[in-house]
């Protein structure tokens, strides 16, 4: 990458951001298409000041991650309608000092699932009631799927199910459900909880497709057990990749070089030789 007087700047704002895989993924994509753009990590504490800074410095696009996905919303000039429903923004597009907010997490999840299942009319059991579950839940409704939420905490789970207009189950009863697809949007399976399954192994035969959004490790216990049961599986890299591809396309208007981005992510995760 050559930085010069015409280089356009992009980045990720969150706190912390040092662990983020997005700089490798987006810089790899910019380089592959020969674009004079660079992408940096921004560790941000004060969101209001950061938003003023983005405008003032002419930064073109920003990914937003934890804990700022909701806090950026009051500072936007315009917001995408689905991001507004979700109540969280993971992508900023900045043009002539105006900031537009969008959410590509749901687009990434839907694209990942759509490689294995047609979502229109499909039934989905969604595990978890955190930030990712919310984006995935709204996205599945956009795609015409029918949902059930199962989560550990009844308050959060019932509140999300109420927003989505769908049934809620305690996580401990998730094994009683049947659906075309199961999506794990809890952090069970992620280090340091990598030995834990979010649902009983015996119940996996109740689902045709199993997607785990946890990507560290990539081959989670859940996906290993689902594969052994005969389910079609989707790992957490797919959602991460496709939400990034959707960001790239919003920022550049060009088709994202998905294979290049996938390899950058795999290398960052230590999965490439
Ligand atoms: P949140 O903290 O917002 O939500 C975490 C969810 O996991 C909550 O519903 C929480 O339950 C549940 N949970 C955590 N520990 C347990 C446990 N021991 N037993 C039962 N439930 C548990 O996190 P996010 O939604 O942001 O992220 C969730 C996971 O998804 C993380 O592993 C993250 O790395 C991954 N992720 C992957 C992405 C991708 O693109 N592949 C994108 C974003 C996140 P409760 O409601 O009861 O607290």
Short mmCIF file of C-alpha atoms and ligand atoms in Angstrom, two decimals, residues 65-66 69 105 108-109 127-134 136 150-157 171 184-191 193 196-198 212-216 235-243, ligand 1:
data_model
loop_
_atom_site.label_atom_id
_atom_site.label_comp_id
_atom_site.label_asym_id
_atom_site.label_seq_id
_atom_site.Cartn_x
_atom_site.Cartn_y
_atom_site.Cartn_z
CA UNK A 65 -17.96 -1.93 16.90
CA UNK A 66 -18.59 -2.59 20.59
CA UNK A 69 -22.98 0.73 17.83
CA UNK A 105 -24.37 -7.31 10.40
CA UNK A 108 -23.76 -10.66 6.57
CA UNK A 109 -25.78 -13.17 8.57
CA UNK A 127 -29.88 -18.60 20.56
CA UNK A 128 -28.95 -15.43 22.45
CA UNK A 129 -30.44 -12.01 23.12
CA UNK A 130 -27.37 -9.77 22.86
CA UNK A 131 -26.37 -7.22 20.22
CA UNK A 132 -25.69 -9.76 17.47
CA UNK A 133 -28.88 -11.69 18.12
CA UNK A 134 -30.85 -8.47 17.74
CA UNK A 136 -29.67 -11.22 13.12
CA UNK A 150 -33.95 -18.86 23.24
CA UNK A 151 -31.72 -17.19 25.82
CA UNK A 152 -30.32 -17.55 29.31
CA UNK A 153 -31.63 -14.31 30.75
CA UNK A 154 -35.46 -14.15 30.68
CA UNK A 155 -35.60 -10.33 30.85
CA UNK A 156 -33.34 -9.73 27.83
CA UNK A 157 -34.79 -12.67 25.92
CA UNK A 171 -32.07 -21.58 26.77
CA UNK A 184 -25.91 -19.60 17.88
CA UNK A 185 -25.55 -15.89 18.69
CA UNK A 186 -24.41 -16.45 22.28
CA UNK A 187 -20.74 -16.30 23.19
CA UNK A 188 -20.86 -19.95 24.32
CA UNK A 189 -18.21 -21.78 22.33
CA UNK A 190 -15.89 -18.75 22.25
CA UNK A 191 -12.75 -18.78 24.40
CA UNK A 193 -16.15 -20.86 27.05
CA UNK A 196 -19.46 -25.41 26.22
CA UNK A 197 -22.35 -26.23 23.87
CA UNK A 198 -25.28 -23.77 23.82
CA UNK A 212 -22.37 -20.52 14.76
CA UNK A 213 -21.40 -16.83 14.70
CA UNK A 214 -18.49 -17.46 17.11
CA UNK A 215 -15.27 -17.32 15.05
CA UNK A 216 -12.57 -17.86 17.68
CA UNK A 235 -18.98 -21.03 10.63
CA UNK A 236 -18.58 -17.55 12.13
CA UNK A 237 -16.20 -16.44 9.41
CA UNK A 238 -19.04 -16.29 6.89
CA UNK A 239 -21.04 -13.58 8.72
CA UNK A 240 -17.88 -11.61 9.53
CA UNK A 241 -16.77 -11.76 5.90
CA UNK A 242 -20.11 -10.85 4.36
CA UNK A 243 -20.82 -7.95 6.74
P1 LIG B 1 -23.40 -9.80 23.70
O1 LIG B 1 -22.56 -9.69 24.92
O2 LIG B 1 -24.24 -8.65 23.26
O3 LIG B 1 -24.40 -11.07 23.88
C1 LIG B 1 -23.91 -12.31 24.34
C2 LIG B 1 -25.04 -13.32 24.43
O4 LIG B 1 -24.46 -14.56 24.86
C3 LIG B 1 -26.11 -12.95 25.45
O5 LIG B 1 -27.39 -13.35 24.99
C4 LIG B 1 -25.68 -13.78 26.69
O6 LIG B 1 -26.75 -14.19 27.49
C5 LIG B 1 -25.15 -15.02 26.01
N1 LIG B 1 -24.23 -15.75 26.90
C6 LIG B 1 -22.98 -15.43 27.25
N2 LIG B 1 -22.47 -16.34 28.11
C7 LIG B 1 -23.45 -17.27 28.29
C8 LIG B 1 -23.56 -18.44 29.07
N3 LIG B 1 -22.54 -18.86 29.82
N4 LIG B 1 -24.71 -19.15 29.00
C9 LIG B 1 -25.74 -18.74 28.23
N5 LIG B 1 -25.72 -17.61 27.46
C10 LIG B 1 -24.58 -16.89 27.50
O7 LIG B 1 -22.40 -10.28 22.55
P2 LIG B 1 -22.56 -10.18 20.96
O8 LIG B 1 -23.97 -10.44 20.58
O9 LIG B 1 -21.92 -8.95 20.48
O10 LIG B 1 -21.61 -11.41 20.50
C11 LIG B 1 -21.95 -12.76 20.73
C12 LIG B 1 -20.90 -13.65 20.06
O11 LIG B 1 -20.92 -13.46 18.66
C13 LIG B 1 -19.46 -13.38 20.49
O12 LIG B 1 -18.81 -14.63 20.59
C14 LIG B 1 -18.88 -12.59 19.34
O13 LIG B 1 -17.49 -12.77 19.18
C15 LIG B 1 -19.62 -13.19 18.17
N6 LIG B 1 -19.78 -12.26 17.04
C16 LIG B 1 -19.56 -12.73 15.77
C17 LIG B 1 -19.74 -11.91 14.69
C18 LIG B 1 -19.49 -12.43 13.32
O14 LIG B 1 -19.54 -11.63 12.38
N7 LIG B 1 -19.24 -13.72 13.12
C19 LIG B 1 -20.20 -10.52 14.84
C20 LIG B 1 -20.42 -10.14 16.21
C21 LIG B 1 -20.21 -10.99 17.26
P3 LIG B 1 -27.57 -13.21 28.46
O15 LIG B 1 -28.52 -12.50 27.54
O16 LIG B 1 -28.25 -14.15 29.40
O17 LIG B 1 -26.55 -12.32 29.10
#
